[in-house]
């Protein structure tokens, strides 16, 4: 995968494919991750579950709440829109920050247990990755048989009234201010279980005054949209497409109404190559 450079001028070489990740120049050596096959246990034994409960509610959650409010400046708008939801639901958001998964688990569902659907590579994120499994992160399956196990576990969690969070954009583009195309699979669980999709949007705002003491990078505003329910008059495939379309439209509306602060400027690869030829050559040597 081609590396993307972040210059001193905060210019990002934008991937041509929206599915590609935006990477830093310095990358850790790729690890050999555990195979997520049909034997992988998403639901652990009672002893591990007890430890995960303690870690989730008494260590990780308070820690991320504190860090999110003080250092990321997270403000949430629209919580009243989802107060009436008592059962399970699917939450989705734009994928634009290294710790945006913690927003789903700490700032959206309240004390409700939330699970994040993620690529297993994210378990290697410093500090946060170490807490991933206990924090409710579910790695995507690697094999066809493993998908059955994965789907069954997600459906079980939803029946228990938990939230399942997905990033329909798939890859993470740090501080990107626009919405990227959605994957259809993010809406499968909503239509299958007849549960609402709760979209919310991360919008960046510039740190000003006293805020700059704690963080010079942008602070985060979270806007929760109205829940979107499957159209039962459509078949399952049409429901997925309809949910995808309506969710994207609602999130796009939020971004149009609340302009996100551009901390890093994303420019097309052709333009980057022309303006920053030296830097472009450096990241394409290998």
Coordinates of C-alpha atoms in Angstrom, one line a residue:
X1 CA 0.0 0.0 0.0
X2 CA 1.4 3.4 -0.9
X3 CA 2.3 5.7 2.0
X4 CA 0.8 9.1 2.2
X5 CA 3.0 12.0 3.4
X6 CA 2.0 14.7 5.9
X7 CA 4.2 17.7 5.0
X8 CA 5.0 20.6 7.3
X9 CA 2.3 22.5 5.6
X10 CA -0.2 19.8 6.7
X11 CA -0.9 18.7 3.1
X12 CA -2.1 15.2 2.6
X13 CA -1.7 13.2 -0.6
X14 CA -5.3 11.9 -1.1
X15 CA -5.6 8.2 -2.2
X16 CA -7.3 7.7 -5.5
X17 CA -9.3 4.9 -4.1
X18 CA -11.6 5.8 -1.2
X19 CA -11.0 2.4 0.4
X20 CA -7.2 3.0 0.8
X21 CA -5.9 4.1 4.2
X22 CA -4.1 7.3 4.8
X23 CA -0.8 6.4 6.3
X24 CA 2.0 8.2 8.0
X25 CA 5.6 8.1 6.6
X26 CA 6.9 6.1 9.5
X27 CA 5.1 2.8 9.7
X28 CA 5.7 0.0 12.2
X29 CA 6.7 -3.4 10.9
X30 CA 3.5 -5.3 10.0
X31 CA 2.7 -7.9 12.6
X32 CA 1.4 -11.4 12.0
X33 CA -2.1 -11.0 13.4
X34 CA -4.2 -13.8 14.8
X35 CA -6.4 -15.5 12.3
X36 CA -10.1 -14.8 12.8
X37 CA -11.6 -18.1 11.8
X38 CA -14.7 -20.1 12.8
X39 CA -12.9 -21.0 16.1
X40 CA -12.4 -17.4 17.2
X41 CA -14.6 -16.7 20.3
X42 CA -16.2 -13.3 20.3
X43 CA -17.9 -14.2 23.5
X44 CA -15.5 -15.2 26.2
X45 CA -16.0 -17.4 29.3
X46 CA -17.5 -16.0 32.4
X47 CA -14.1 -15.2 34.0
X48 CA -12.9 -13.2 31.1
X49 CA -16.4 -11.5 30.7
X50 CA -16.2 -10.5 34.4
X51 CA -12.7 -8.9 33.8
X52 CA -14.0 -7.2 30.6
X53 CA -17.0 -5.8 32.5
X54 CA -14.7 -4.3 35.2
X55 CA -12.2 -3.0 32.6
X56 CA -15.0 -1.5 30.4
X57 CA -17.0 0.3 33.1
X58 CA -14.5 1.1 35.8
X59 CA -11.2 1.7 34.0
X60 CA -11.5 2.3 30.2
X61 CA -14.8 4.1 30.1
X62 CA -13.9 6.7 32.8
X63 CA -10.4 7.1 31.2
X64 CA -11.8 7.8 27.7
X65 CA -14.5 10.0 29.0
X66 CA -12.0 12.2 30.8
X67 CA -9.5 12.2 27.9
X68 CA -12.3 12.9 25.4
X69 CA -13.8 15.8 27.2
X70 CA -10.5 17.5 28.3
X71 CA -8.1 16.8 25.5
X72 CA -10.3 16.1 22.5
X73 CA -12.9 18.7 23.6
X74 CA -15.8 16.4 22.7
X75 CA -19.2 18.0 22.7
X76 CA -22.3 16.0 21.8
X77 CA -25.5 17.5 20.4
X78 CA -28.8 15.7 19.9
X79 CA -28.8 13.1 22.7
X80 CA -32.6 13.6 23.1
X81 CA -33.2 12.1 19.7
X82 CA -32.2 8.6 20.9
X83 CA -33.5 8.7 24.5
X84 CA -36.6 6.7 23.5
X85 CA -34.5 3.8 22.1
X86 CA -34.6 1.0 24.7
X87 CA -33.4 -2.0 22.6
X88 CA -30.4 -2.6 20.3
X89 CA -29.4 -0.4 17.4
X90 CA -26.8 0.2 14.8
X91 CA -24.7 3.3 15.2
X92 CA -22.6 4.7 12.3
X93 CA -20.3 7.7 11.8
X94 CA -17.6 9.1 9.6
X95 CA -14.1 7.6 10.3
X96 CA -11.8 10.6 10.8
X97 CA -9.9 10.2 14.0
X98 CA -7.7 7.7 15.7
X99 CA -9.9 7.5 18.8
X100 CA -13.3 8.0 17.2
X101 CA -14.3 4.5 18.2
X102 CA -14.3 5.7 21.8
X103 CA -17.1 8.2 21.0
X104 CA -19.5 5.3 20.2
X105 CA -18.7 3.5 23.4
X106 CA -18.6 6.5 25.8
X107 CA -20.7 9.4 24.4
X108 CA -23.6 7.9 22.5
X109 CA -25.1 4.9 24.3
X110 CA -24.6 6.2 27.8
X111 CA -24.2 3.2 30.1
X112 CA -25.4 0.8 27.4
X113 CA -22.7 -1.7 26.3
X114 CA -21.5 -0.9 22.8
X115 CA -19.4 -3.0 20.4
X116 CA -17.2 -1.7 17.5
X117 CA -16.8 -3.6 14.3
X118 CA -13.1 -3.2 13.3
X119 CA -10.3 -4.5 11.2
X120 CA -8.0 -6.6 13.4
X121 CA -5.0 -4.4 12.5
X122 CA -6.5 -1.7 14.7
X123 CA -5.7 -3.9 17.7
X124 CA -2.1 -2.7 17.3
X125 CA -3.0 1.0 17.9
X126 CA -0.8 2.1 20.8
X127 CA -2.5 1.9 24.2
X128 CA -6.1 1.9 22.8
X129 CA -5.4 -1.3 20.8
X130 CA -4.4 -3.1 23.9
X131 CA -7.8 -2.4 25.4
X132 CA -9.7 -3.2 22.2
X133 CA -11.0 -6.7 22.9
X134 CA -12.0 -5.9 26.5
X135 CA -13.6 -2.6 25.3
X136 CA -16.0 -4.5 23.0
X137 CA -14.2 -4.3 19.7
X138 CA -15.1 -7.2 17.4
X139 CA -12.5 -8.0 14.6
X140 CA -13.9 -8.8 11.2
X141 CA -13.7 -12.5 10.2
X142 CA -11.0 -13.8 7.8
X143 CA -12.8 -16.9 6.5
X144 CA -16.2 -17.6 5.0
X145 CA -17.1 -20.0 7.9
X146 CA -16.0 -17.4 10.4
X147 CA -18.6 -15.0 9.0
X148 CA -21.4 -17.2 10.3
X149 CA -19.9 -17.1 13.8
X150 CA -19.5 -13.3 13.5
X151 CA -23.0 -12.6 12.3
X152 CA -24.6 -14.8 15.0
X153 CA -22.7 -13.0 17.7
X154 CA -23.6 -9.6 16.5
X155 CA -27.3 -10.5 16.2
X156 CA -27.1 -11.9 19.8
X157 CA -25.7 -8.7 21.1
X158 CA -28.4 -6.7 19.3
X159 CA -31.1 -8.9 20.9
X160 CA -29.6 -8.1 24.3
X161 CA -30.2 -4.4 23.6
X162 CA -26.6 -3.5 22.9
X163 CA -25.4 -1.0 20.3
X164 CA -23.2 -2.2 17.4
X165 CA -21.0 0.5 15.8
X166 CA -19.7 0.4 12.2
X167 CA -17.7 2.8 10.1
X168 CA -19.4 2.6 6.6
X169 CA -16.5 4.5 5.0
X170 CA -14.3 1.5 6.1
X171 CA -10.9 3.2 6.1
X172 CA -9.8 6.0 8.4
X173 CA -8.7 9.4 6.9
X174 CA -7.6 11.6 9.8
X175 CA -9.2 15.0 10.0
X176 CA -10.9 14.6 6.7
X177 CA -13.9 17.1 6.4
X178 CA -16.0 15.5 3.8
X179 CA -18.1 12.4 3.6
X180 CA -16.9 9.4 1.6
X181 CA -18.9 6.6 -0.1
X182 CA -20.5 4.1 2.2
X183 CA -20.3 0.3 2.2
X184 CA -23.6 -1.5 2.0
X185 CA -22.7 -4.1 4.6
X186 CA -23.0 -1.6 7.4
X187 CA -26.7 -1.7 7.1
X188 CA -27.3 -5.4 6.9
X189 CA -27.8 -5.8 10.7
X190 CA -30.4 -3.1 10.8
X191 CA -32.6 -4.6 8.1
X192 CA -32.1 -8.2 9.3
X193 CA -33.1 -7.3 12.9
X194 CA -35.6 -4.5 12.1
X195 CA -33.6 -2.1 14.3
X196 CA -32.8 1.6 13.7
X197 CA -29.6 3.1 12.4
X198 CA -28.4 6.0 14.5
X199 CA -26.1 8.1 12.4
X200 CA -23.8 10.7 14.0
X201 CA -21.2 13.0 12.5
X202 CA -17.8 14.2 13.8
X203 CA -17.2 17.8 12.9
X204 CA -13.9 19.5 13.8
X205 CA -13.6 23.0 15.3
X206 CA -10.4 25.0 15.8
X207 CA -8.9 25.2 19.3
X208 CA -9.1 28.7 20.6
X209 CA -7.9 30.6 23.6
X210 CA -7.7 28.6 26.8
X211 CA -8.4 25.3 24.9
X212 CA -5.0 25.6 23.2
X213 CA -3.3 24.9 26.5
X214 CA -4.6 21.3 26.3
X215 CA -4.7 20.7 22.6
X216 CA -3.5 22.6 19.5
X217 CA -5.2 20.1 17.2
X218 CA -8.9 20.5 16.4
X219 CA -11.5 19.7 18.9
X220 CA -14.5 17.5 18.1
X221 CA -18.2 18.2 18.0
X222 CA -20.6 15.2 17.6
X223 CA -24.0 15.7 16.0
X224 CA -26.5 12.9 16.5
X225 CA -29.0 12.5 13.7
X226 CA -32.6 11.2 14.0
X227 CA -32.8 7.4 14.0
X228 CA -33.5 5.8 10.6
X229 CA -35.7 2.7 10.5
X230 CA -35.8 0.1 7.7
X231 CA -38.6 0.5 5.2
X232 CA -40.5 -2.8 5.7
X233 CA -42.3 -2.4 2.4
X234 CA -39.0 -3.2 0.6
X235 CA -37.2 -6.5 0.4
X236 CA -33.9 -6.9 2.4
X237 CA -31.6 -5.9 -0.4
X238 CA -33.6 -2.8 -1.2
X239 CA -33.8 -2.0 2.5
X240 CA -30.0 -2.0 2.8
X241 CA -29.7 0.4 -0.2
X242 CA -32.5 2.6 1.1
X243 CA -30.9 2.8 4.6
X244 CA -27.5 3.5 3.0
X245 CA -29.0 6.3 0.9
X246 CA -31.0 7.9 3.7
X247 CA -28.2 7.7 6.3
X248 CA -25.7 9.3 3.9
X249 CA -28.2 12.1 3.1
X250 CA -28.7 12.9 6.8
X251 CA -25.0 12.9 7.6
X252 CA -24.3 15.0 4.6
X253 CA -26.9 17.5 5.7
X254 CA -25.1 17.9 9.1
X255 CA -21.8 18.6 7.4
X256 CA -23.4 21.2 5.2
X257 CA -25.0 22.9 8.2
X258 CA -21.9 22.7 10.4
X259 CA -18.7 23.3 8.4
X260 CA -15.8 21.3 9.7
X261 CA -12.4 23.0 10.4
X262 CA -9.8 21.9 7.8
X263 CA -6.7 21.0 9.9
X264 CA -5.1 18.9 7.2
X265 CA -5.7 19.8 3.5
X266 CA -6.3 16.8 1.3
X267 CA -5.3 17.2 -2.3
X268 CA -5.5 14.8 -5.3
X269 CA -2.4 12.7 -5.9
X270 CA -1.7 14.4 -9.3
X271 CA -1.7 17.8 -7.7
X272 CA 0.4 16.6 -4.8
X273 CA 3.0 15.1 -7.2
X274 CA 3.2 18.4 -9.1
X275 CA 3.5 20.7 -6.1
X276 CA 5.5 18.5 -3.8
X277 CA 7.6 16.4 -6.2
X278 CA 10.5 15.9 -3.8
X279 CA 8.3 14.6 -1.0
X280 CA 6.4 12.5 -3.5
X281 CA 9.6 10.8 -4.6
X282 CA 10.6 10.1 -1.1
X283 CA 7.4 8.2 -0.2
X284 CA 7.5 6.2 -3.5
X285 CA 11.2 5.1 -3.4
X286 CA 10.4 1.7 -1.8

